[in-house]
Amino acid sequence: MSLRFLTAGETHGPQLTTIIEGLPSNLELDFEALNFQLQRRQKGYGRGRRMQIEKDTAQILGGVRHGYTTGAPIALVVQNNDWKHWQNIMNVEPIEGNDEVKRRVHRPRPGHADLNGGLKYNLKDLRNVLERSSARETTVRVAVGAIARQFLAQFGVKVAGQVIRIGEIEAPPHNLSIDELIERTEASSVRVVDKETEKKMEAYIDQIKKEGDSIGGIVECIIEGVPIGLGSHVQYDRKLDGRIAQGVMSINAFKGVEVGIGFEAGQLPGSQVHDEIMYSEDRGYHRATNRLGGFEGGMTNGMPIVVRGVMKPIPTLYKPLQSVDIDTKEAFTAQVERSDACAVPAASVVMEHVVTWEVAKAFLEKFGGDSMEEIHANYQNYLKQLENY
């Protein structure tokens, strides 16, 4: 069975809900580690007041017993603490009152889903769009990816993320190990390894916030320990790098993705793009470099997966852009909802988990089984096959 999930819930609703299907039995879950990943998403310099209200923790309501998965679908929820202030406005039952009482939104915000969603679903209250299109939904996507992360860790796979750029401030390159990268970025307010860059980014975010504006940036995910052969060249929708790209582009406000050196490959000769093949007794087949980010032909080649995504500035501005009132068709200043000046550090955490989910999904497709024991046996047999090739 294919690994899959669905989410439900609104940003000011009572909770966010997800159902995960396809996980094997006997996967031991670390609940503290799961909630740690949710807390990582809430951190980061430039976050707004919502993160001071919410203290995200996951509650598992099905599919897990005594700390282990049973093979049944997992039901997971994250409560919204802010719901207590919105119970009447977001109630599923009809309420009486005018537009102000209902907090109706009729002035769409540029850069959001407001107007497109209203037109598509014929909704005259654009709150019905923005409540679901909000990035608050990424909370449960991180929870889903955190479970996938624990699954992959059973096979020696490690996941890290870092911020590469915020606006005009770029982090310098480094050659840290993945463990050092995780340690240093976790101690950084903007998820960079360099303290001087951290200070520059904080000052830059402060400046942007003071101006009533917002700023985006570039984030990177690195996954080590992935075996050769996840994904496939035989059909377009089985190429793992393509599936990862789709996952990254589905994150709120992400407008671009690249694997390895990505767009830089368009300005270099082939000799400076492709990774030469090497062989040694201890490592087997490997590449001399990793410019292609761990992929060839839509399949992993045993090198670390390296994916970058670009996040646009959050479109909710405290110096709002011009829009049009859907009632009167007159020009108005766009309505303002609570927002962040910069959510790039948090976006780095979200992207980690989106990429991790796609890798776990491909891993299960390759080494599938109904229990962890069966998957481990399949994996070990495959490693022997690679050794004997």
CSV table of N, CA, C and O in Angstrom, one decimal, residues 269-375:
chain,number,residue,atom,x,y,z
A,269,PRO,N,29.5,24.4,-18.3
A,269,PRO,CA,29.7,23.2,-19.2
A,269,PRO,C,29.5,21.9,-18.5
A,269,PRO,O,29.6,21.8,-17.3
A,270,GLY,N,29.2,20.9,-19.3
A,270,GLY,CA,28.9,19.6,-18.7
A,270,GLY,C,30.0,19.0,-17.8
A,270,GLY,O,29.7,18.3,-16.8
A,271,SER,N,31.2,19.3,-18.1
A,271,SER,CA,32.3,18.8,-17.3
A,271,SER,C,32.3,19.4,-15.9
A,271,SER,O,32.9,18.8,-15.0
A,272,GLN,N,31.6,20.5,-15.7
A,272,GLN,CA,31.5,21.1,-14.3
A,272,GLN,C,30.1,20.9,-13.7
A,272,GLN,O,29.8,21.5,-12.7
A,273,VAL,N,29.3,20.0,-14.3
A,273,VAL,CA,28.0,19.7,-13.8
A,273,VAL,C,27.8,18.3,-13.3
A,273,VAL,O,27.4,18.0,-12.2
A,274,HIS,N,28.3,17.3,-14.2
A,274,HIS,CA,28.0,15.9,-13.9
A,274,HIS,C,29.1,15.4,-12.9
A,274,HIS,O,30.2,15.8,-12.8
A,275,ASP,N,28.6,14.4,-12.1
A,275,ASP,CA,29.4,13.8,-11.1
A,275,ASP,C,30.1,12.5,-11.5
A,275,ASP,O,29.4,11.5,-11.9
A,276,GLU,N,31.4,12.5,-11.5
A,276,GLU,CA,32.2,11.3,-12.0
A,276,GLU,C,31.9,10.1,-11.1
A,276,GLU,O,31.8,10.3,-9.9
A,277,ILE,N,31.9,8.9,-11.7
A,277,ILE,CA,31.6,7.7,-10.9
A,277,ILE,C,32.9,7.1,-10.4
A,277,ILE,O,33.9,6.9,-11.1
A,278,MET,N,32.9,6.7,-9.1
A,278,MET,CA,34.1,6.1,-8.5
A,278,MET,C,33.6,4.8,-7.9
A,278,MET,O,32.5,4.5,-7.7
A,279,TYR,N,34.7,4.0,-7.5
A,279,TYR,CA,34.4,2.7,-6.8
A,279,TYR,C,35.5,2.4,-5.9
A,279,TYR,O,36.7,2.6,-6.2
A,280,SER,N,35.1,2.0,-4.7
A,280,SER,CA,36.1,1.5,-3.7
A,280,SER,C,35.5,0.3,-2.9
A,280,SER,O,34.2,0.2,-2.9
A,281,GLU,N,36.3,-0.5,-2.3
A,281,GLU,CA,35.8,-1.7,-1.6
A,281,GLU,C,34.9,-1.3,-0.4
A,281,GLU,O,33.9,-1.9,-0.1
A,282,ASP,N,35.3,-0.2,0.3
A,282,ASP,CA,34.6,0.2,1.5
A,282,ASP,C,33.3,1.0,1.2
A,282,ASP,O,32.3,0.8,1.9
A,283,ARG,N,33.3,1.8,0.1
A,283,ARG,CA,32.1,2.6,-0.2
A,283,ARG,C,31.3,2.0,-1.4
A,283,ARG,O,30.1,2.4,-1.5
A,284,GLY,N,31.9,1.1,-2.1
A,284,GLY,CA,31.1,0.7,-3.3
A,284,GLY,C,31.1,1.8,-4.4
A,284,GLY,O,32.0,2.6,-4.4
A,285,TYR,N,30.0,1.8,-5.2
A,285,TYR,CA,29.9,2.9,-6.2
A,285,TYR,C,29.5,4.2,-5.5
A,285,TYR,O,28.6,4.2,-4.7
A,286,HIS,N,30.2,5.2,-5.9
A,286,HIS,CA,29.9,6.6,-5.4
A,286,HIS,C,30.3,7.6,-6.4
A,286,HIS,O,30.9,7.3,-7.4
A,287,ARG,N,30.1,8.9,-6.1
A,287,ARG,CA,30.4,10.0,-7.0
A,287,ARG,C,31.5,10.8,-6.4
A,287,ARG,O,31.6,11.0,-5.2
A,288,ALA,N,32.4,11.4,-7.3
A,288,ALA,CA,33.5,12.2,-6.8
A,288,ALA,C,33.0,13.5,-6.3
A,288,ALA,O,33.6,14.2,-5.4
A,289,THR,N,31.8,14.0,-6.8
A,289,THR,CA,31.2,15.3,-6.4
A,289,THR,C,29.7,15.0,-6.2
A,289,THR,O,29.2,13.9,-6.5
A,290,ASN,N,29.0,16.0,-5.8
A,290,ASN,CA,27.6,15.9,-5.6
A,290,ASN,C,26.8,17.1,-6.2
A,290,ASN,O,25.9,17.6,-5.6
A,291,ARG,N,27.2,17.5,-7.4
A,291,ARG,CA,26.6,18.6,-8.0
A,291,ARG,C,25.1,18.4,-8.4
A,291,ARG,O,24.3,19.3,-8.4
A,292,LEU,N,24.8,17.1,-8.6
A,292,LEU,CA,23.4,16.8,-9.0
A,292,LEU,C,22.5,16.5,-7.8
A,292,LEU,O,21.4,16.0,-8.0
A,293,GLY,N,23.0,16.7,-6.6
A,293,GLY,CA,22.2,16.7,-5.4
A,293,GLY,C,21.7,15.3,-5.1
A,293,GLY,O,20.6,15.1,-4.5
A,294,GLY,N,22.4,14.2,-5.4
A,294,GLY,CA,22.0,12.9,-5.0
A,294,GLY,C,21.1,12.2,-6.0
A,294,GLY,O,20.6,11.1,-5.7
A,295,PHE,N,20.9,12.8,-7.2
A,295,PHE,CA,19.9,12.2,-8.2
A,295,PHE,C,20.6,12.0,-9.6
A,295,PHE,O,21.3,12.9,-10.0
A,296,GLU,N,20.2,10.9,-10.2
A,296,GLU,CA,20.5,10.7,-11.6
A,296,GLU,C,19.3,9.9,-12.2
A,296,GLU,O,19.0,8.9,-11.6
A,297,GLY,N,18.7,10.4,-13.3
A,297,GLY,CA,17.6,9.6,-13.9
A,297,GLY,C,16.4,9.5,-13.0
A,297,GLY,O,15.6,8.5,-13.1
A,298,GLY,N,16.2,10.5,-12.1
A,298,GLY,CA,15.0,10.4,-11.2
A,298,GLY,C,15.2,9.5,-10.0
A,298,GLY,O,14.3,9.3,-9.2
A,299,MET,N,16.4,8.9,-9.9
A,299,MET,CA,16.7,7.9,-8.8
A,299,MET,C,17.8,8.4,-7.9
A,299,MET,O,18.7,9.1,-8.4
A,300,THR,N,17.8,8.1,-6.6
A,300,THR,CA,18.9,8.4,-5.7
A,300,THR,C,20.1,7.6,-6.2
A,300,THR,O,20.1,6.5,-6.6
A,301,ASN,N,21.3,8.2,-6.0
A,301,ASN,CA,22.6,7.6,-6.4
A,301,ASN,C,23.5,7.3,-5.3
A,301,ASN,O,24.6,6.9,-5.4
A,302,GLY,N,22.9,7.4,-4.0
A,302,GLY,CA,23.7,7.1,-2.8
A,302,GLY,C,24.4,8.3,-2.2
A,302,GLY,O,24.8,8.2,-1.1
A,303,MET,N,24.5,9.4,-2.9
A,303,MET,CA,25.0,10.6,-2.4
A,303,MET,C,23.9,11.4,-1.6
A,303,MET,O,22.7,11.1,-1.8
A,304,PRO,N,24.3,12.3,-0.7
A,304,PRO,CA,23.3,13.0,0.0
A,304,PRO,C,22.3,13.8,-0.9
A,304,PRO,O,22.7,14.3,-1.9
A,305,ILE,N,21.0,13.7,-0.6
A,305,ILE,CA,20.0,14.5,-1.3
A,305,ILE,C,20.1,15.9,-0.8
A,305,ILE,O,20.2,16.2,0.4
A,306,VAL,N,20.2,16.8,-1.8
A,306,VAL,CA,20.3,18.3,-1.5
A,306,VAL,C,19.3,19.0,-2.3
A,306,VAL,O,19.3,19.0,-3.5
A,307,VAL,N,18.3,19.6,-1.6
A,307,VAL,CA,17.2,20.3,-2.2
A,307,VAL,C,17.1,21.7,-1.7
A,307,VAL,O,17.2,21.9,-0.4
A,308,ARG,N,16.9,22.7,-2.5
A,308,ARG,CA,16.7,24.1,-2.1
A,308,ARG,C,15.4,24.6,-2.6
A,308,ARG,O,14.9,24.2,-3.6
A,309,GLY,N,14.8,25.4,-1.7
A,309,GLY,CA,13.5,26.0,-2.1
A,309,GLY,C,13.5,27.5,-1.8
A,309,GLY,O,14.2,28.0,-0.9
A,310,VAL,N,12.8,28.3,-2.6
A,310,VAL,CA,12.8,29.7,-2.4
A,310,VAL,C,11.4,30.1,-1.9
A,310,VAL,O,10.3,29.7,-2.5
A,311,MET,N,11.3,30.9,-0.9
A,311,MET,CA,10.1,31.3,-0.3
A,311,MET,C,9.9,32.8,-0.6
A,311,MET,O,10.8,33.6,-0.3
A,312,LYS,N,8.8,33.2,-1.1
A,312,LYS,CA,8.5,34.6,-1.4
A,312,LYS,C,8.2,35.3,-0.1
A,312,LYS,O,7.9,34.7,0.9
A,313,PRO,N,8.3,36.6,0.0
A,313,PRO,CA,7.9,37.4,1.2
A,313,PRO,C,6.4,37.1,1.4
A,313,PRO,O,5.6,37.0,0.5
A,314,ILE,N,6.1,37.0,2.7
A,314,ILE,CA,4.7,36.8,3.1
A,314,ILE,C,3.9,38.0,2.6
A,314,ILE,O,4.3,39.2,2.8
A,315,PRO,N,2.8,37.8,1.9
A,315,PRO,CA,2.0,38.9,1.3
A,315,PRO,C,1.2,39.7,2.2
A,315,PRO,O,0.7,40.8,1.8
A,316,THR,N,1.0,39.3,3.5
A,316,THR,CA,0.2,40.1,4.4
A,316,THR,C,1.2,41.2,4.9
A,316,THR,O,2.1,40.8,5.7
A,317,LEU,N,1.0,42.4,4.6
A,317,LEU,CA,1.9,43.5,4.9
A,317,LEU,C,1.2,44.5,5.9
A,317,LEU,O,0.0,44.7,5.8
A,318,TYR,N,2.0,45.1,6.8
A,318,TYR,CA,1.4,46.1,7.6
A,318,TYR,C,1.4,47.5,6.9
A,318,TYR,O,1.0,48.5,7.5
A,319,LYS,N,1.9,47.5,5.7
A,319,LYS,CA,1.7,48.7,4.9
A,319,LYS,C,1.0,48.1,3.6
A,319,LYS,O,1.6,47.8,2.6
A,320,PRO,N,-0.3,47.8,3.7
A,320,PRO,CA,-1.0,47.0,2.8
A,320,PRO,C,-1.0,47.5,1.4
A,320,PRO,O,-1.0,48.7,1.1
A,321,LEU,N,-1.0,46.6,0.4
A,321,LEU,CA,-1.1,46.9,-1.0
A,321,LEU,C,-2.6,47.2,-1.4
A,321,LEU,O,-3.5,46.9,-0.6
A,322,GLN,N,-2.7,47.7,-2.6
A,322,GLN,CA,-4.0,48.0,-3.1
A,322,GLN,C,-4.8,46.8,-3.6
A,322,GLN,O,-4.2,45.8,-4.1
A,323,SER,N,-6.1,46.8,-3.4
A,323,SER,CA,-7.0,45.7,-3.8
A,323,SER,C,-8.3,46.3,-4.2
A,323,SER,O,-8.5,47.5,-4.2
A,324,VAL,N,-9.3,45.4,-4.4
A,324,VAL,CA,-10.6,45.8,-4.9
A,324,VAL,C,-11.6,45.1,-4.0
A,324,VAL,O,-11.6,43.9,-3.8
A,325,ASP,N,-12.6,45.9,-3.5
A,325,ASP,CA,-13.6,45.3,-2.7
A,325,ASP,C,-14.6,44.5,-3.5
A,325,ASP,O,-15.0,45.0,-4.6
A,326,ILE,N,-14.8,43.3,-3.2
A,326,ILE,CA,-15.7,42.4,-4.0
A,326,ILE,C,-17.1,42.8,-4.0
A,326,ILE,O,-17.9,42.4,-4.8
A,327,ASP,N,-17.5,43.6,-3.0
A,327,ASP,CA,-18.9,44.1,-2.9
A,327,ASP,C,-19.1,45.3,-3.8
A,327,ASP,O,-20.1,45.3,-4.6
A,328,THR,N,-18.3,46.3,-3.6
A,328,THR,CA,-18.5,47.6,-4.3
A,328,THR,C,-17.7,47.7,-5.6
A,328,THR,O,-17.9,48.6,-6.4
A,329,LYS,N,-16.7,46.8,-5.8
A,329,LYS,CA,-15.7,46.8,-6.9
A,329,LYS,C,-14.8,48.1,-6.9
A,329,LYS,O,-14.2,48.4,-7.8
A,330,GLU,N,-14.8,48.8,-5.7
A,330,GLU,CA,-14.0,50.0,-5.6
A,330,GLU,C,-12.6,49.6,-5.0
A,330,GLU,O,-12.5,48.6,-4.3
A,331,ALA,N,-11.7,50.5,-5.3
A,331,ALA,CA,-10.3,50.2,-4.8
A,331,ALA,C,-10.3,50.5,-3.3
A,331,ALA,O,-10.8,51.5,-2.8
A,332,PHE,N,-9.6,49.6,-2.6
A,332,PHE,CA,-9.4,49.8,-1.2
A,332,PHE,C,-8.0,49.3,-0.8
A,332,PHE,O,-7.4,48.5,-1.6
A,333,THR,N,-7.6,49.7,0.3
A,333,THR,CA,-6.3,49.1,0.9
A,333,THR,C,-6.7,47.7,1.4
A,333,THR,O,-7.6,47.5,2.2
A,334,ALA,N,-5.9,46.7,1.0
A,334,ALA,CA,-6.1,45.3,1.4
A,334,ALA,C,-6.2,45.2,2.9
A,334,ALA,O,-5.5,45.8,3.7
A,335,GLN,N,-7.2,44.3,3.4
A,335,GLN,CA,-7.3,44.0,4.8
A,335,GLN,C,-6.1,43.3,5.3
A,335,GLN,O,-5.4,42.5,4.6
A,336,VAL,N,-5.8,43.5,6.6
A,336,VAL,CA,-4.6,43.0,7.2
A,336,VAL,C,-5.0,41.9,8.2
A,336,VAL,O,-5.9,42.1,9.0
A,337,GLU,N,-4.4,40.7,8.0
A,337,GLU,CA,-4.5,39.6,9.0
A,337,GLU,C,-3.2,39.5,9.7
A,337,GLU,O,-2.1,39.8,9.2
A,338,ARG,N,-3.2,39.0,11.0
A,338,ARG,CA,-1.9,38.9,11.7
A,338,ARG,C,-0.9,38.1,10.9
A,338,ARG,O,-1.3,37.0,10.3
A,339,SER,N,0.3,38.5,10.9
A,339,SER,CA,1.3,37.8,10.1
A,339,SER,C,2.7,38.0,10.6
A,339,SER,O,2.9,38.6,11.7
A,340,ASP,N,3.7,37.4,9.9
A,340,ASP,CA,5.1,37.5,10.3
A,340,ASP,C,5.8,38.4,9.3
A,340,ASP,O,5.5,38.5,8.1
A,341,ALA,N,6.9,39.0,9.8
A,341,ALA,CA,7.7,39.8,8.9
A,341,ALA,C,8.6,38.9,8.1
A,341,ALA,O,8.9,39.1,6.9
A,342,CYS,N,9.0,37.8,8.7
A,342,CYS,CA,9.9,36.8,8.0
A,342,CYS,C,9.6,35.4,8.6
A,342,CYS,O,9.7,35.2,9.9
A,343,ALA,N,9.3,34.5,7.8
A,343,ALA,CA,9.0,33.1,8.3
A,343,ALA,C,10.0,32.1,7.6
A,343,ALA,O,9.7,30.9,7.6
A,344,VAL,N,11.1,32.6,7.1
A,344,VAL,CA,12.0,31.7,6.4
A,344,VAL,C,12.6,30.7,7.3
A,344,VAL,O,12.7,29.5,6.9
A,345,PRO,N,13.1,31.0,8.5
A,345,PRO,CA,13.6,29.9,9.4
A,345,PRO,C,12.6,28.8,9.6
A,345,PRO,O,12.9,27.6,9.6
A,346,ALA,N,11.3,29.2,9.8
A,346,ALA,CA,10.3,28.2,10.0
A,346,ALA,C,10.0,27.4,8.7
A,346,ALA,O,9.8,26.2,8.8
A,347,ALA,N,10.1,28.1,7.6
A,347,ALA,CA,9.9,27.4,6.3
A,347,ALA,C,11.0,26.4,6.1
A,347,ALA,O,10.7,25.3,5.4
A,348,SER,N,12.2,26.6,6.6
A,348,SER,CA,13.3,25.6,6.5
A,348,SER,C,12.8,24.3,7.2
A,348,SER,O,13.1,23.2,6.7
A,349,VAL,N,12.2,24.4,8.4
A,349,VAL,CA,11.7,23.2,9.1
A,349,VAL,C,10.6,22.5,8.3
A,349,VAL,O,10.6,21.3,8.2
A,350,VAL,N,9.7,23.3,7.8
A,350,VAL,CA,8.6,22.7,7.0
A,350,VAL,C,9.2,22.0,5.8
A,350,VAL,O,8.8,20.8,5.5
A,351,MET,N,10.1,22.6,5.1
A,351,MET,CA,10.6,21.9,3.9
A,351,MET,C,11.4,20.6,4.3
A,351,MET,O,11.3,19.6,3.5
A,352,GLU,N,12.1,20.6,5.4
A,352,GLU,CA,12.7,19.4,5.8
A,352,GLU,C,11.7,18.2,5.9
A,352,GLU,O,12.0,17.1,5.4
A,353,HIS,N,10.6,18.5,6.4
A,353,HIS,CA,9.6,17.4,6.7
A,353,HIS,C,8.8,17.1,5.4
A,353,HIS,O,8.4,15.9,5.3
A,354,VAL,N,8.6,18.0,4.5
A,354,VAL,CA,8.0,17.7,3.3
A,354,VAL,C,8.9,16.8,2.4
A,354,VAL,O,8.4,15.8,1.8
A,355,VAL,N,10.2,17.1,2.4
A,355,VAL,CA,11.1,16.3,1.6
A,355,VAL,C,11.3,14.9,2.3
A,355,VAL,O,11.3,13.9,1.6
A,356,THR,N,11.3,14.9,3.6
A,356,THR,CA,11.5,13.6,4.3
A,356,THR,C,10.3,12.7,4.0
A,356,THR,O,10.5,11.5,3.9
A,357,TRP,N,9.1,13.3,4.0
A,357,TRP,CA,7.9,12.5,3.7
A,357,TRP,C,8.0,11.8,2.3
A,357,TRP,O,7.8,10.6,2.2
A,358,GLU,N,8.5,12.5,1.3
A,358,GLU,CA,8.6,12.0,0.0
A,358,GLU,C,9.7,10.9,-0.1
A,358,GLU,O,9.5,9.9,-0.8
A,359,VAL,N,10.7,11.1,0.7
A,359,VAL,CA,11.8,10.1,0.7
A,359,VAL,C,11.3,8.8,1.4
A,359,VAL,O,11.5,7.7,0.9
A,360,ALA,N,10.6,9.0,2.5
A,360,ALA,CA,10.0,7.8,3.2
A,360,ALA,C,9.0,7.1,2.4
A,360,ALA,O,9.0,5.8,2.4
A,361,LYS,N,8.2,7.8,1.6
A,361,LYS,CA,7.2,7.2,0.7
A,361,LYS,C,7.9,6.3,-0.3
A,361,LYS,O,7.5,5.2,-0.6
A,362,ALA,N,9.0,6.9,-0.9
A,362,ALA,CA,9.7,6.1,-1.9
A,362,ALA,C,10.5,4.9,-1.3
A,362,ALA,O,10.6,3.9,-1.9
A,363,PHE,N,10.9,5.1,-0.1
A,363,PHE,CA,11.6,4.0,0.6
A,363,PHE,C,10.6,2.8,0.8
A,363,PHE,O,11.0,1.7,0.6
A,364,LEU,N,9.4,3.2,1.3
A,364,LEU,CA,8.4,2.1,1.5
A,364,LEU,C,8.0,1.4,0.2
A,364,LEU,O,7.7,0.2,0.1
A,365,GLU,N,8.0,2.2,-0.9
A,365,GLU,CA,7.7,1.6,-2.2
A,365,GLU,C,8.7,0.6,-2.6
A,365,GLU,O,8.4,-0.4,-3.2
A,366,LYS,N,10.0,0.9,-2.3
A,366,LYS,CA,11.1,0.1,-2.7
A,366,LYS,C,11.2,-1.2,-1.8
A,366,LYS,O,11.5,-2.3,-2.2
A,367,PHE,N,11.0,-1.0,-0.5
A,367,PHE,CA,11.3,-2.0,0.5
A,367,PHE,C,10.0,-2.4,1.2
A,367,PHE,O,10.1,-2.9,2.4
A,368,GLY,N,8.9,-2.3,0.6
A,368,GLY,CA,7.6,-2.4,1.3
A,368,GLY,C,7.4,-3.7,2.0
A,368,GLY,O,7.9,-4.7,1.7
A,369,GLY,N,6.6,-3.5,3.1
A,369,GLY,CA,6.2,-4.6,3.9
A,369,GLY,C,5.2,-4.2,4.9
A,369,GLY,O,5.0,-3.0,5.1
A,370,ASP,N,4.5,-5.1,5.6
A,370,ASP,CA,3.5,-4.7,6.5
A,370,ASP,C,4.0,-4.5,7.9
A,370,ASP,O,3.3,-3.9,8.8
A,371,SER,N,5.3,-4.9,8.2
A,371,SER,CA,5.9,-4.7,9.5
A,371,SER,C,7.3,-4.2,9.4
A,371,SER,O,7.9,-4.3,8.3
A,372,MET,N,7.8,-3.6,10.4
A,372,MET,CA,9.2,-3.1,10.4
A,372,MET,C,10.2,-4.2,10.2
A,372,MET,O,11.2,-4.1,9.5
A,373,GLU,N,9.8,-5.4,10.7
A,373,GLU,CA,10.7,-6.5,10.6
A,373,GLU,C,10.9,-7.0,9.1
A,373,GLU,O,11.9,-7.3,8.6
A,374,GLU,N,9.7,-7.0,8.4
A,374,GLU,CA,9.7,-7.4,7.0
A,374,GLU,C,10.5,-6.3,6.2
A,374,GLU,O,11.3,-6.7,5.3
A,375,ILE,N,10.3,-5.1,6.5
A,375,ILE,CA,11.0,-4.0,5.7
A,375,ILE,C,12.5,-4.1,6.0
A,375,ILE,O,13.3,-4.0,5.0
